[in-house]
Every structure is written in C-alpha cells, then in structure tokens.
PDB file of C-alpha atoms in Angstrom:
ATOM      1  CA  VAL A  16    -104.018  89.382 -73.157  1.00 92.00           C
ATOM      2  CA  SER A  17    -100.469  88.905 -74.295  1.00 90.00           C
ATOM      3  CA  THR A  18    -100.513  85.370 -75.730  1.00 90.00           C
ATOM      4  CA  SER A  19    -103.856  86.301 -77.463  1.00 94.00           C
ATOM      5  CA  LEU A  20    -101.954  88.910 -79.267  1.00 94.00           C
ATOM      6  CA  ALA A  21     -99.004  86.713 -79.807  1.00 93.00           C
ATOM      7  CA  PHE A  22    -100.804  83.902 -81.603  1.00 93.00           C
ATOM      8  CA  THR A  23    -101.367  86.394 -84.290  1.00 95.00           C
ATOM      9  CA  ALA A  24     -97.832  85.325 -85.424  1.00 93.00           C
ATOM     10  CA  VAL A  25     -98.397  82.192 -87.270  1.00 92.00           C
ATOM     11  CA  PRO A  26    -101.638  83.549 -89.429  1.00 94.00           C
ATOM     12  CA  LEU A  27     -99.364  86.761 -90.167  1.00 95.00           C
ATOM     13  CA  PHE A  28     -96.738  84.701 -91.275  1.00 94.00           C
ATOM     14  CA  PHE A  29     -99.186  82.610 -93.836  1.00 94.00           C
ATOM     15  CA  MET A  30    -100.916  86.087 -94.848  1.00 95.00           C
ATOM     16  CA  MET A  31     -97.086  87.463 -95.922  1.00 94.00           C
ATOM     17  CA  SER A  32     -96.196  84.356 -97.479  1.00 94.00           C
ATOM     18  CA  GLY A  33     -99.591  84.141 -99.652  1.00 94.00           C
ATOM     19  CA  TYR A  34     -99.193  88.090-100.502  1.00 94.00           C
ATOM     20  CA  LEU A  35     -95.380  88.184-101.411  1.00 94.00           C
ATOM     21  CA  LEU A  36     -95.812  84.489-103.374  1.00 93.00           C
ATOM     22  CA  MET A  37     -98.945  85.439-105.193  1.00 92.00           C
ATOM     23  CA  THR A  38     -97.986  88.848-106.639  1.00 91.00           C
ATOM     24  CA  SER A  39     -94.494  87.517-107.981  1.00 92.00           C
ATOM     25  CA  ARG A  40     -94.386  86.194-111.510  1.00 92.00           C
ATOM     26  CA  LYS A  41     -91.566  84.077-110.651  1.00 94.00           C
ATOM     27  CA  THR A  42     -94.224  82.239-108.621  1.00 93.00           C
ATOM     28  CA  ALA A  43     -95.446  80.435-112.219  1.00 92.00           C
ATOM     29  CA  ASP A  44     -91.868  79.169-112.999  1.00 91.00           C
ATOM     30  CA  ILE A  45     -91.506  75.811-111.323  1.00 93.00           C
ATOM     31  CA  SER A  46     -87.807  75.763-112.018  1.00 93.00           C
ATOM     32  CA  VAL A  47     -87.539  78.642-109.309  1.00 93.00           C
ATOM     33  CA  LEU A  48     -89.815  76.545-107.072  1.00 93.00           C
ATOM     34  CA  LEU A  49     -87.689  73.538-107.177  1.00 93.00           C
ATOM     35  CA  ARG A  50     -84.023  75.043-107.686  1.00 93.00           C
ATOM     36  CA  HIS A  51     -84.691  77.819-105.113  1.00 93.00           C
ATOM     37  CA  ARG A  52     -87.696  78.356-102.905  1.00 94.00           C
ATOM     38  CA  LEU A  53     -88.269  74.630-101.853  1.00 95.00           C
ATOM     39  CA  PRO A  54     -84.439  73.928-101.161  1.00 95.00           C
ATOM     40  CA  ARG A  55     -84.684  76.935 -98.705  1.00 95.00           C
ATOM     41  CA  LEU A  56     -86.892  75.379 -96.674  1.00 95.00           C
ATOM     42  CA  VAL A  57     -86.608  71.564 -97.131  1.00 95.00           C
ATOM     43  CA  LEU A  58     -82.786  71.519 -96.184  1.00 96.00           C
ATOM     44  CA  PRO A  59     -83.096  73.853 -93.228  1.00 96.00           C
ATOM     45  CA  LEU A  60     -86.085  71.712 -91.923  1.00 95.00           C
ATOM     46  CA  ALA A  61     -84.022  68.414 -92.214  1.00 95.00           C
ATOM     47  CA  GLY A  62     -80.690  70.032 -90.723  1.00 95.00           C
ATOM     48  CA  TRP A  63     -82.695  70.850 -87.535  1.00 96.00           C
ATOM     49  CA  THR A  64     -84.761  67.770 -87.648  1.00 95.00           C
ATOM     50  CA  VAL A  65     -81.447  65.984 -87.178  1.00 94.00           C
ATOM     51  CA  VAL A  66     -80.475  68.261 -84.334  1.00 95.00           C
ATOM     52  CA  ALA A  67     -83.522  67.654 -82.571  1.00 95.00           C
ATOM     53  CA  VAL A  68     -83.688  64.033 -83.029  1.00 94.00           C
ATOM     54  CA  LEU A  69     -79.934  63.925 -81.485  1.00 94.00           C
ATOM     55  CA  TRP A  70     -81.123  65.986 -78.752  1.00 93.00           C
ATOM     56  CA  GLN A  71     -84.226  63.732 -78.042  1.00 91.00           C
ATOM     57  CA  MET A  72     -82.032  60.614 -78.323  1.00 91.00           C
ATOM     58  CA  PHE A  73     -79.769  61.966 -75.838  1.00 91.00           C
ATOM     59  CA  LEU A  74     -82.259  63.070 -73.388  1.00 90.00           C
ATOM     60  CA  ALA A  75     -83.830  59.775 -73.519  1.00 87.00           C
ATOM     61  CA  HIS A  76     -80.441  57.986 -72.866  1.00 86.00           C
ATOM     62  CA  THR A  77     -81.450  56.039 -76.498  1.00 85.00           C
ATOM     63  CA  LEU A  78     -78.738  57.339 -78.755  1.00 84.00           C
ATOM     64  CA  THR A  79     -77.835  54.737 -80.847  1.00 86.00           C
ATOM     65  CA  PRO A  80     -77.666  54.553 -84.736  1.00 88.00           C
ATOM     66  CA  GLY A  81     -81.081  52.358 -84.783  1.00 87.00           C
ATOM     67  CA  ALA A  82     -83.023  54.773 -82.789  1.00 86.00           C
ATOM     68  CA  ILE A  83     -81.644  57.595 -84.705  1.00 87.00           C
ATOM     69  CA  TRP A  84     -82.378  56.111 -87.839  1.00 90.00           C
ATOM     70  CA  ALA A  85     -85.878  55.393 -86.870  1.00 89.00           C
ATOM     71  CA  GLN A  86     -86.663  58.791 -85.664  1.00 87.00           C
ATOM     72  CA  LEU A  87     -85.382  60.335 -88.859  1.00 89.00           C
ATOM     73  CA  VAL A  88     -87.932  57.937 -90.910  1.00 90.00           C
ATOM     74  CA  THR A  89     -90.651  59.069 -88.297  1.00 87.00           C
ATOM     75  CA  ALA A  90     -89.812  62.408 -89.558  1.00 88.00           C
ATOM     76  CA  LEU A  91     -91.095  61.733 -93.151  1.00 88.00           C
ATOM     77  CA  HIS A  92     -94.329  61.237 -91.919  1.00 88.00           C
ATOM     78  CA  GLY A  93     -94.737  64.119 -89.581  1.00 89.00           C
ATOM     79  CA  PRO A  94     -92.494  66.589 -87.384  1.00 91.00           C
ATOM     80  CA  VAL A  95     -90.416  65.101 -84.818  1.00 91.00           C
ATOM     81  CA  MET A  96     -91.106  68.543 -82.466  1.00 92.00           C
ATOM     82  CA  VAL A  97     -94.073  70.238 -82.424  1.00 91.00           C
ATOM     83  CA  HIS A  98     -92.981  73.550 -83.899  1.00 93.00           C
ATOM     84  CA  PHE A  99     -91.756  72.051 -86.821  1.00 94.00           C
ATOM     85  CA  TRP A 100     -95.688  71.631 -88.211  1.00 92.00           C
ATOM     86  CA  TYR A 101     -95.150  75.173 -89.613  1.00 92.00           C
ATOM     87  CA  LEU A 102     -92.447  74.218 -92.111  1.00 93.00           C
ATOM     88  CA  TYR A 103     -94.321  71.225 -93.182  1.00 93.00           C
ATOM     89  CA  THR A 104     -97.657  73.289 -94.179  1.00 92.00           C
ATOM     90  CA  LEU A 105     -95.794  76.176 -95.764  1.00 93.00           C
ATOM     91  CA  ILE A 106     -93.884  73.638 -97.898  1.00 94.00           C
ATOM     92  CA  ALA A 107     -96.975  72.116 -98.970  1.00 93.00           C
ATOM     93  CA  LEU A 108     -98.098  75.597 -99.635  1.00 93.00           C
ATOM     94  CA  TYR A 109     -95.219  76.411-101.803  1.00 94.00           C
ATOM     95  CA  ALA A 110     -95.580  73.325-103.752  1.00 93.00           C
ATOM     96  CA  LEU A 111     -98.947  74.316-104.668  1.00 92.00           C
ATOM     97  CA  SER A 112     -98.260  77.937-105.246  1.00 93.00           C
ATOM     98  CA  PRO A 113     -97.638  77.658-108.832  1.00 93.00           C
ATOM     99  CA  ILE A 114    -101.155  76.078-109.069  1.00 91.00           C
ATOM    100  CA  LEU A 115    -102.569  78.780-107.056  1.00 89.00           C
ATOM    101  CA  TYR A 116    -101.238  81.758-108.904  1.00 89.00           C
ATOM    102  CA  GLY A 117    -102.280  80.265-112.167  1.00 88.00           C
ATOM    103  CA  GLY A 118    -105.692  80.085-111.000  1.00 87.00           C
ATOM    104  CA  ILE A 119    -105.622  83.459-109.336  1.00 85.00           C
ATOM    105  CA  GLN A 120    -104.425  85.110-112.452  1.00 83.00           C
ATOM    106  CA  VAL A 121    -107.386  83.522-114.245  1.00 84.00           C
ATOM    107  CA  LEU A 122    -109.950  84.718-111.903  1.00 81.00           C
ATOM    108  CA  GLY A 123    -111.432  88.511-112.428  1.00 77.00           C
ATOM    109  CA  LYS A 124    -112.569  90.607-109.818  1.00 77.00           C
ATOM    110  CA  SER A 125    -115.712  88.789-109.443  1.00 80.00           C
ATOM    111  CA  GLY A 126    -113.515  85.542-108.918  1.00 82.00           C
ATOM    112  CA  ARG A 127    -111.390  87.198-105.819  1.00 83.00           C
ATOM    113  CA  VAL A 128    -114.525  88.219-104.234  1.00 86.00           C
ATOM    114  CA  TYR A 129    -115.623  84.616-104.296  1.00 85.00           C
ATOM    115  CA  LEU A 130    -112.245  83.535-102.834  1.00 86.00           C
ATOM    116  CA  PHE A 131    -112.562  86.180-100.299  1.00 87.00           C
ATOM    117  CA  VAL A 132    -116.198  85.029 -99.453  1.00 87.00           C
ATOM    118  CA  LEU A 133    -114.413  81.461 -98.959  1.00 85.00           C
ATOM    119  CA  ALA A 134    -111.725  82.388 -96.803  1.00 87.00           C
ATOM    120  CA  ALA A 135    -114.202  84.276 -94.558  1.00 87.00           C
ATOM    121  CA  ALA A 136    -116.628  81.394 -94.364  1.00 86.00           C
ATOM    122  CA  VAL A 137    -113.744  79.234 -92.894  1.00 86.00           C
ATOM    123  CA  SER A 138    -113.246  81.883 -89.925  1.00 86.00           C
ATOM    124  CA  ALA A 139    -116.621  82.764 -89.785  1.00 85.00           C
ATOM    125  CA  HIS A 140    -117.827  78.983 -89.262  1.00 83.00           C
ATOM    126  CA  THR A 141    -114.851  78.652 -86.307  1.00 85.00           C
ATOM    127  CA  ILE A 142    -116.326  81.959 -84.706  1.00 86.00           C
ATOM    128  CA  LEU A 143    -119.940  80.222 -84.745  1.00 83.00           C
ATOM    129  CA  MET A 144    -118.673  77.027 -83.430  1.00 83.00           C
ATOM    130  CA  THR A 145    -116.692  78.801 -80.785  1.00 85.00           C
ATOM    131  CA  VAL A 146    -119.527  81.442 -79.497  1.00 82.00           C
ATOM    132  CA  LEU A 147    -122.700  79.281 -79.900  1.00 81.00           C
ATOM    133  CA  PRO A 148    -123.937  76.772 -77.054  1.00 80.00           C
ATOM    134  CA  ASP A 149    -123.482  73.308 -78.102  1.00 73.00           C
ATOM    135  CA  GLY A 150    -127.340  72.931 -78.523  1.00 74.00           C
ATOM    136  CA  ALA A 151    -127.043  75.416 -81.482  1.00 72.00           C
ATOM    137  CA  ALA A 152    -123.600  74.562 -82.511  1.00 69.00           C
ATOM    138  CA  GLN A 153    -124.666  71.516 -84.144  1.00 70.00           C
ATOM    139  CA  TYR A 154    -126.729  73.268 -86.463  1.00 69.00           C
ATOM    140  CA  VAL A 155    -123.814  74.923 -88.124  1.00 74.00           C
ATOM    141  CA  ASP A 156    -121.194  72.117 -87.604  1.00 73.00           C
ATOM    142  CA  LEU A 157    -121.512  71.015 -91.161  1.00 70.00           C
ATOM    143  CA  ASP A 158    -118.916  69.059 -92.889  1.00 73.00           C
ATOM    144  CA  ILE A 159    -118.508  71.012 -95.829  1.00 75.00           C
ATOM    145  CA  PHE A 160    -116.851  73.801 -93.981  1.00 70.00           C
ATOM    146  CA  ASP A 161    -114.437  70.871 -92.464  1.00 73.00           C
ATOM    147  CA  LYS A 162    -113.750  70.189 -95.997  1.00 75.00           C
ATOM    148  CA  LEU A 163    -112.778  73.850 -96.672  1.00 73.00           C
ATOM    149  CA  LYS A 164    -110.274  74.083 -94.090  1.00 75.00           C
ATOM    150  CA  ILE A 165    -107.340  72.493 -96.130  1.00 76.00           C
ATOM    151  CA  PHE A 166    -104.106  72.268 -94.181  1.00 71.00           C
ATOM    152  CA  GLY A 167    -106.556  73.194 -91.190  1.00 76.00           C
ATOM    153  CA  GLY A 168    -107.733  76.456 -92.460  1.00 85.00           C
ATOM    154  CA  HIS A 169    -103.947  77.685 -93.195  1.00 90.00           C
ATOM    155  CA  MET A 170    -104.444  77.666 -96.985  1.00 90.00           C
ATOM    156  CA  ALA A 171    -107.604  80.138 -96.456  1.00 90.00           C
ATOM    157  CA  THR A 172    -105.308  82.562 -94.765  1.00 93.00           C
ATOM    158  CA  PHE A 173    -102.424  82.214 -96.966  1.00 93.00           C
ATOM    159  CA  VAL A 174    -105.185  83.076 -99.970  1.00 92.00           C
ATOM    160  CA  LEU A 175    -106.464  85.794 -97.751  1.00 93.00           C
ATOM    161  CA  GLY A 176    -103.183  87.504 -97.283  1.00 94.00           C
ATOM    162  CA  TYR A 177    -102.742  87.562-100.973  1.00 93.00           C
ATOM    163  CA  LEU A 178    -106.575  89.345-101.326  1.00 92.00           C
ATOM    164  CA  LEU A 179    -105.731  91.974 -98.393  1.00 93.00           C
ATOM    165  CA  GLY A 180    -102.257  92.877 -99.825  1.00 91.00           C
ATOM    166  CA  SER A 181    -103.534  93.668-103.159  1.00 89.00           C
ATOM    167  CA  CYS A 182    -106.804  95.259-102.276  1.00 86.00           C
ATOM    168  CA  GLU A 183    -106.527  98.941-103.294  1.00 85.00           C
ATOM    169  CA  LYS A 184    -109.217 100.399-101.435  1.00 87.00           C
ATOM    170  CA  LYS A 185    -107.896 101.926 -98.079  1.00 89.00           C
ATOM    171  CA  ILE A 186    -109.568 100.933 -94.797  1.00 91.00           C
ATOM    172  CA  PRO A 187    -109.437 104.039 -92.031  1.00 94.00           C
ATOM    173  CA  ASN A 188    -106.478 103.090 -89.891  1.00 93.00           C
ATOM    174  CA  TRP A 189    -108.849 104.406 -87.019  1.00 94.00           C
ATOM    175  CA  LEU A 190    -111.269 101.676 -88.138  1.00 95.00           C
ATOM    176  CA  LEU A 191    -108.521  98.822 -88.335  1.00 95.00           C
ATOM    177  CA  ALA A 192    -107.198  99.844 -84.820  1.00 95.00           C
ATOM    178  CA  LEU A 193    -110.795  99.530 -83.444  1.00 96.00           C
ATOM    179  CA  GLY A 194    -111.114  96.265 -84.877  1.00 95.00           C
ATOM    180  CA  ALA A 195    -107.877  94.902 -83.460  1.00 96.00           C
ATOM    181  CA  VAL A 196    -108.746  96.229 -80.037  1.00 96.00           C
ATOM    182  CA  VAL A 197    -112.146  94.528 -80.228  1.00 96.00           C
ATOM    183  CA  SER A 198    -111.335  91.362 -81.576  1.00 96.00           C
ATOM    184  CA  LEU A 199    -108.098  91.444 -78.842  1.00 97.00           C
ATOM    185  CA  ALA A 200    -110.659  92.017 -76.163  1.00 96.00           C
ATOM    186  CA  VAL A 201    -113.176  89.319 -77.377  1.00 96.00           C
ATOM    187  CA  ILE A 202    -110.318  86.551 -77.424  1.00 96.00           C
ATOM    188  CA  SER A 203    -108.702  87.192 -74.150  1.00 96.00           C
ATOM    189  CA  VAL A 204    -112.123  87.568 -72.284  1.00 96.00           C
ATOM    190  CA  GLY A 205    -113.492  84.518 -74.080  1.00 95.00           C
ATOM    191  CA  THR A 206    -110.122  82.410 -73.263  1.00 95.00           C
ATOM    192  CA  TRP A 207    -110.402  83.301 -69.845  1.00 95.00           C
ATOM    193  CA  VAL A 208    -114.427  82.691 -69.395  1.00 94.00           C
ATOM    194  CA  LEU A 209    -113.569  79.327 -70.942  1.00 92.00           C
ATOM    195  CA  THR A 210    -110.694  78.409 -69.112  1.00 94.00           C
ATOM    196  CA  VAL A 211    -112.837  79.416 -65.828  1.00 95.00           C
ATOM    197  CA  ARG A 212    -115.642  77.218 -66.796  1.00 91.00           C
ATOM    198  CA  THR A 213    -113.361  73.961 -67.684  1.00 90.00           C
ATOM    199  CA  GLY A 214    -110.921  74.157 -65.338  1.00 92.00           C
ATOM    200  CA  GLU A 215    -108.276  74.107 -67.817  1.00 93.00           C
ATOM    201  CA  PHE A 216    -106.444  76.588 -70.093  1.00 92.00           C
ATOM    202  CA  ASN A 217    -108.820  76.588 -73.384  1.00 91.00           C
ATOM    203  CA  GLN A 218    -107.781  77.794 -76.332  1.00 91.00           C
ATOM    204  CA  ASN A 219    -111.074  77.984 -78.561  1.00 91.00           C
ATOM    205  CA  PHE A 220    -110.976  81.368 -78.944  1.00 94.00           C
ATOM    206  CA  GLN A 221    -106.928  81.613 -79.708  1.00 93.00           C
ATOM    207  CA  ASN A 222    -107.308  79.214 -83.040  1.00 91.00           C
ATOM    208  CA  GLN A 223    -104.427  80.287 -84.974  1.00 90.00           C
ATOM    209  CA  SER A 224    -106.045  78.683 -88.240  1.00 87.00           C
ATOM    210  CA  SER A 225    -109.237  80.228 -88.419  1.00 85.00           C
ATOM    211  CA  GLY A 226    -111.965  82.108 -86.087  1.00 89.00           C
ATOM    212  CA  PHE A 227    -111.083  85.312 -83.978  1.00 93.00           C
ATOM    213  CA  GLU A 228    -107.327  85.597 -84.321  1.00 95.00           C
ATOM    214  CA  ILE A 229    -107.843  85.565 -88.179  1.00 95.00           C
ATOM    215  CA  VAL A 230    -109.607  88.862 -87.956  1.00 95.00           C
ATOM    216  CA  LEU A 231    -106.915  90.169 -85.337  1.00 96.00           C
ATOM    217  CA  ALA A 232    -104.230  89.132 -87.775  1.00 96.00           C
ATOM    218  CA  ALA A 233    -106.093  90.840 -90.878  1.00 96.00           C
ATOM    219  CA  CYS A 234    -106.504  94.154 -88.703  1.00 96.00           C
ATOM    220  CA  ILE A 235    -102.814  94.163 -88.075  1.00 96.00           C
ATOM    221  CA  PHE A 236    -101.784  92.931 -91.491  1.00 96.00           C
ATOM    222  CA  LEU A 237    -103.902  96.316 -93.233  1.00 95.00           C
ATOM    223  CA  LEU A 238    -102.486  98.528 -90.373  1.00 94.00           C
ATOM    224  CA  CYS A 239     -98.866  97.644 -91.361  1.00 93.00           C
ATOM    225  CA  LYS A 240     -99.830  97.657 -95.052  1.00 92.00           C
ATOM    226  CA  GLN A 241    -101.293 101.041 -95.130  1.00 91.00           C
ATOM    227  CA  THR A 242     -98.563 102.719 -92.368  1.00 90.00           C
ATOM    228  CA  CYS A 243     -95.479 100.903 -92.473  1.00 85.00           C
ATOM    229  CA  ASN A 244     -94.607 100.758 -96.368  1.00 79.00           C
ATOM    230  CA  ARG A 245     -91.684 103.569 -96.164  1.00 81.00           C
ATOM    231  CA  PRO A 246     -88.151 102.399 -96.483  1.00 82.00           C
ATOM    232  CA  PRO A 247     -86.794 101.894 -93.238  1.00 79.00           C
ATOM    233  CA  ARG A 248     -83.923 104.131 -91.853  1.00 82.00           C
ATOM    234  CA  ALA A 249     -80.211 103.112 -92.309  1.00 79.00           C
ATOM    235  CA  TRP A 250     -79.953 102.170 -88.592  1.00 79.00           C
ATOM    236  CA  VAL A 251     -83.192 100.605 -88.398  1.00 83.00           C
ATOM    237  CA  LYS A 252     -82.186  98.380 -91.262  1.00 82.00           C
ATOM    238  CA  ALA A 253     -78.853  97.636 -89.746  1.00 81.00           C
ATOM    239  CA  VAL A 254     -80.312  96.257 -86.601  1.00 84.00           C
ATOM    240  CA  THR A 255     -83.335  94.284 -88.180  1.00 89.00           C
ATOM    241  CA  GLU A 256     -81.813  92.766 -91.241  1.00 90.00           C
ATOM    242  CA  PRO A 257     -80.152  90.235 -89.333  1.00 92.00           C
ATOM    243  CA  VAL A 258     -82.400  89.257 -87.293  1.00 93.00           C
ATOM    244  CA  VAL A 259     -84.825  89.005 -90.349  1.00 92.00           C
ATOM    245  CA  ALA A 260     -82.546  87.006 -92.226  1.00 94.00           C
ATOM    246  CA  LEU A 261     -81.788  84.629 -89.325  1.00 95.00           C
ATOM    247  CA  SER A 262     -85.428  84.175 -88.566  1.00 95.00           C
ATOM    248  CA  MET A 263     -86.440  81.049 -89.687  1.00 95.00           C
ATOM    249  CA  ALA A 264     -83.324  79.394 -88.166  1.00 96.00           C
ATOM    250  CA  ILE A 265     -84.230  80.838 -85.329  1.00 97.00           C
ATOM    251  CA  TYR A 266     -87.710  79.561 -85.003  1.00 95.00           C
ATOM    252  CA  LEU A 267     -86.457  76.207 -86.173  1.00 96.00           C
ATOM    253  CA  MET A 268     -83.723  76.126 -83.046  1.00 96.00           C
ATOM    254  CA  HIS A 269     -85.680  77.889 -80.434  1.00 96.00           C
ATOM    255  CA  ASN A 270     -88.022  74.892 -79.347  1.00 95.00           C
ATOM    256  CA  ILE A 271     -85.020  72.672 -79.170  1.00 96.00           C
ATOM    257  CA  PHE A 272     -83.010  75.490 -76.662  1.00 96.00           C
ATOM    258  CA  LEU A 273     -86.104  75.809 -74.795  1.00 95.00           C
ATOM    259  CA  SER A 274     -86.180  72.034 -74.173  1.00 95.00           C
ATOM    260  CA  MET A 275     -82.581  72.319 -73.273  1.00 95.00           C
ATOM    261  CA  LEU A 276     -83.599  75.160 -70.719  1.00 94.00           C
ATOM    262  CA  TYR A 277     -86.422  72.819 -69.118  1.00 93.00           C
ATOM    263  CA  SER A 278     -83.924  69.823 -68.780  1.00 93.00           C
ATOM    264  CA  ALA A 279     -81.353  72.022 -67.164  1.00 92.00           C
ATOM    265  CA  GLY A 280     -84.150  72.749 -64.382  1.00 91.00           C
ATOM    266  CA  VAL A 281     -84.976  75.989 -65.764  1.00 90.00           C
ATOM    267  CA  SER A 282     -88.878  76.857 -65.555  1.00 87.00           C
ATOM    268  CA  VAL A 283     -91.507  79.546 -65.736  1.00 88.00           C
ATOM    269  CA  HIS A 284     -93.809  80.368 -63.059  1.00 87.00           C
ATOM    270  CA  SER A 285     -94.760  84.241 -63.730  1.00 89.00           C
ATOM    271  CA  PHE A 286     -95.381  86.639 -66.576  1.00 88.00           C
ATOM    272  CA  GLY A 287     -91.824  88.070 -65.788  1.00 90.00           C
ATOM    273  CA  SER A 288     -90.163  84.713 -65.768  1.00 91.00           C
ATOM    274  CA  THR A 289     -91.778  83.821 -69.329  1.00 90.00           C
ATOM    275  CA  VAL A 290     -90.445  87.215 -70.525  1.00 91.00           C
ATOM    276  CA  GLY A 291     -87.070  86.770 -68.999  1.00 93.00           C
ATOM    277  CA  VAL A 292     -86.685  83.268 -70.568  1.00 94.00           C
ATOM    278  CA  THR A 293     -88.039  84.426 -73.975  1.00 93.00           C
ATOM    279  CA  LEU A 294     -85.331  86.913 -74.428  1.00 95.00           C
ATOM    280  CA  LEU A 295     -82.865  84.321 -73.343  1.00 95.00           C
ATOM    281  CA  VAL A 296     -83.861  81.808 -76.075  1.00 96.00           C
ATOM    282  CA  PHE A 297     -83.783  84.546 -78.521  1.00 96.00           C
ATOM    283  CA  ALA A 298     -80.693  85.761 -77.784  1.00 96.00           C
ATOM    284  CA  ALA A 299     -79.106  82.252 -77.406  1.00 97.00           C
ATOM    285  CA  CYS A 300     -80.487  81.230 -81.054  1.00 97.00           C
ATOM    286  CA  PHE A 301     -79.543  84.530 -82.563  1.00 97.00           C
ATOM    287  CA  VAL A 302     -75.900  84.025 -81.405  1.00 96.00           C
ATOM    288  CA  VAL A 303     -75.745  80.613 -82.393  1.00 97.00           C
ATOM    289  CA  THR A 304     -77.652  80.898 -85.501  1.00 97.00           C
ATOM    290  CA  LYS A 305     -75.262  83.813 -86.605  1.00 96.00           C
ATOM    291  CA  THR A 306     -72.334  81.800 -85.546  1.00 96.00           C
ATOM    292  CA  VAL A 307     -73.371  78.640 -87.865  1.00 96.00           C
ATOM    293  CA  ALA A 308     -74.282  81.120 -90.539  1.00 96.00           C
ATOM    294  CA  THR A 309     -70.288  82.038 -90.520  1.00 96.00           C
ATOM    295  CA  VAL A 310     -69.431  78.407 -91.312  1.00 96.00           C
ATOM    296  CA  ARG A 311     -69.526  77.931 -95.061  1.00 94.00           C
ATOM    297  CA  PRO A 312     -70.483  74.312 -95.239  1.00 93.00           C
ATOM    298  CA  LEU A 313     -73.503  74.514 -92.343  1.00 95.00           C
ATOM    299  CA  CYS A 314     -74.949  77.888 -93.328  1.00 96.00           C
ATOM    300  CA  TYR A 315     -77.333  76.708 -96.028  1.00 96.00           C
ATOM    301  CA  LEU A 316     -78.206  73.891 -94.049  1.00 95.00           C
ATOM    302  CA  ALA A 317     -79.331  76.054 -90.904  1.00 95.00           C
ATOM    303  CA  THR A 318     -80.402  79.191 -92.438  1.00 95.00           C
ATOM    304  CA  GLY A 319     -81.398  78.464 -96.252  1.00 94.00           C
ATOM    305  CA  LYS A 320     -79.351  81.126 -97.307  1.00 95.00           C
ATOM    306  CA  THR A 321     -76.334  80.874 -99.569  1.00 95.00           C
ATOM    307  CA  TYR A 322     -72.828  81.988 -97.723  1.00 96.00           C
ATOM    308  CA  ALA A 323     -72.610  85.052 -99.818  1.00 95.00           C
ATOM    309  CA  GLU A 324     -76.040  86.143 -99.105  1.00 94.00           C
ATOM    310  CA  ALA A 325     -75.350  85.360 -95.220  1.00 95.00           C
ATOM    311  CA  CYS A 326     -72.309  87.644 -95.718  1.00 94.00           C
ATOM    312  CA  ARG A 327     -74.448  90.429 -96.848  1.00 92.00           C
ATOM    313  CA  SER A 328     -77.075  90.155 -94.651  1.00 92.00           C
ATOM    314  CA  CYS A 329     -76.993  88.260 -91.149  1.00 93.00           C
ATOM    315  CA  ASN A 330     -73.798  86.361 -90.093  1.00 93.00           C
ATOM    316  CA  TRP A 331     -70.591  87.511 -88.089  1.00 94.00           C
ATOM    317  CA  VAL A 332     -68.662  88.319 -91.776  1.00 94.00           C
ATOM    318  CA  ALA A 333     -71.711  90.974 -92.367  1.00 92.00           C
ATOM    319  CA  THR A 334     -71.251  92.551 -88.755  1.00 91.00           C
ATOM    320  CA  PHE A 335     -67.576  93.055 -89.189  1.00 91.00           C
ATOM    321  CA  ARG A 336     -68.258  94.745 -92.541  1.00 87.00           C
ATOM    322  CA  ARG A 337     -70.944  96.881 -91.294  1.00 84.00           C
ATOM    323  CA  LEU A 338     -68.914  98.104 -88.285  1.00 82.00           C
ATOM    324  CA  ARG A 339     -65.848  98.509 -90.264  1.00 81.00           C
ATOM    325  CA  GLY A 340     -67.885 100.737 -92.662  1.00 73.00           C
ATOM    326  CA  TYR A 341     -69.148 102.727 -89.784  1.00 61.00           C
ATOM    327  CA  SER A 342     -65.467 103.069 -88.589  1.00 58.00           C
ATOM    328  CA  THR A 343     -64.763 104.381 -91.920  1.00 60.00           C
ATOM    329  CA  GLU A 344     -67.337 106.835 -91.898  1.00 58.00           C
ATOM    330  CA  LYS A 345     -66.782 108.354 -88.828  1.00 56.00           C
ATOM    331  CA  LYS A 346     -63.045 108.892 -89.641  1.00 54.00           C
TER     332      LYS A 346
END
C-alpha cells in the first residue's frame, strides 16, 4: 500500500512541471530556457553524475582516469545511476516546452479536449493491458498506443498536468478522495495478486508513466489544487522552504548515499527498517546538500540555484539569518 502511494511521486512531479511551465509566458522565450531553465537541470545532473561515477569506480576498485573518462562518456548516452533517468526525461521535456507552449496557445477549448483524450488514452491502454487476460489483451495491444507513449508516457502526464491545473471546473473533493482511495486499493490489491501469481514482485499495476498510478496521481493533484492553495503560515514556510529548495539536489544524491549504506552492510528487512533507512538517507542528504549550497563555487553545480538564491532560501547562511531574525523578534 505504501509503495503504491509513493509511486505517485514521479507523475505528480511531471504534472506540476507541466502545469507551471505551460502556464508561464516565459516558456515561449527560448533565451530563458537556454540561459536559466536548462542550466539549472543540466549542471546539477552533470555534477552529481561525476560524484556517482567516482563512487562506483571506488566501489569497483577501478578508480583510474581511463575508467572515469569511459563512464563519463557513457553518461552522455544514458544515466549512470538508475534514478538519474528522471532528469534526462525532464530536460527533454524542458527543451520541447517552447514548442508545446506555442501549440497549446493556438489550440482552443476543443483542442484541449483533444489533448486530454490523447493523454487519457495512454493510461486507459495501460490499464486494459494490465487487467485483461493475455487472450483478450492481444486485441488492444495496438502499435499506435505505443507510439503515443512519448518518453514512456511521461509527456502525456506532463500535458495532463497543464490540463488539470488550468481546468476551471471544480470537482467535489469527496469524489476525488473516493477516486484516490479506490485507485490505491486497486493498485495495491492488483500488485499483491500478480506478485502471488508470478512468485516475484510484479509492478504492472504500479506503472509510474501510465495506468492506475496516473489516475491516483490526478486525484491527488486536483485535491491539492482545490484545497491547498492558500499562502502557507510563516512557520510552515520556514520549515518547508529549505527542503523544497534542495529537493532536486536531495533526489540526485539520495541513491548515491543509499549505495554507500548498502556497501557498509546496512540492509532493510522490514517496513520499520525501510522507514528508518529512508529517514536516515533524507537527513544525511539534506545536511550534505545544505552544506554544499553554502560553498559558493559548488552551490549552483549541486543545487541548480545561485549562491544568492541559496542564501535566501536553503543554505546555512539562510538558516542563520532566520534564527537571527527570530531572536531579534523575541527581544
């Protein structure tokens, strides 16, 4: 159940990115893309790729200039660690965003309905392929649907985020909550049934690019849009702002640190140990990225934020300033 819920993270990130990019006029300005948006993704990806390569070479006892160079060249063709795939996909979507934005501006209401139908078709096809028996699934296993799944289906999620976010019609929250609960139940039970049937962990119901997870993510997205749109209280912002600002850096680092823990003999055998290791990884990555963001030459390379931005939001300088301001207010 917890894994099924957690797997909405990726589609939610793509939905939020699609909504924010496709509703910003700056998206049409290619200079903004080239000078600001792409560097904020490409340079941190490059920086953490170097860290990952050095760690992998150290772990394999092949830490030589030749081996390092070979791995860095490999990174040009694909991610050197599995979790980097997200940045590769997001960079591609960012690169296409001016074209998508221009196309969406041209479309009228009927055009947006058409886009919604296409995005829904991607998930509907995956749902049918998941639930239908093999004999029946072959009749809906059409090549056209595979062609629609651009970037594995994530472009459909990206566009869906814009469509849901800009939809003015309000859906009753109780209906969205019910849809989320039902979707989560279907995903969880379906995963359990397939896992028992096949004898190994089967994640067909937990597909993050299309299918049931997109339905669940859409319900959560709309619930948050309709109920969490008030400015946060000062103390909430103070607690969450550094985490939000460092979220990409934490994501890029977390699997590297997790690999370090595994190499040190740390393992998980239960739900409790999984939660414990997760909290440890988050805390360690938060402290490390916050510290690196305090070092001016490394800040942008690690976080995608300028040093001035980090000093206002997430590094130790920002924390010191907040504490000093809080102390002054008390006096």
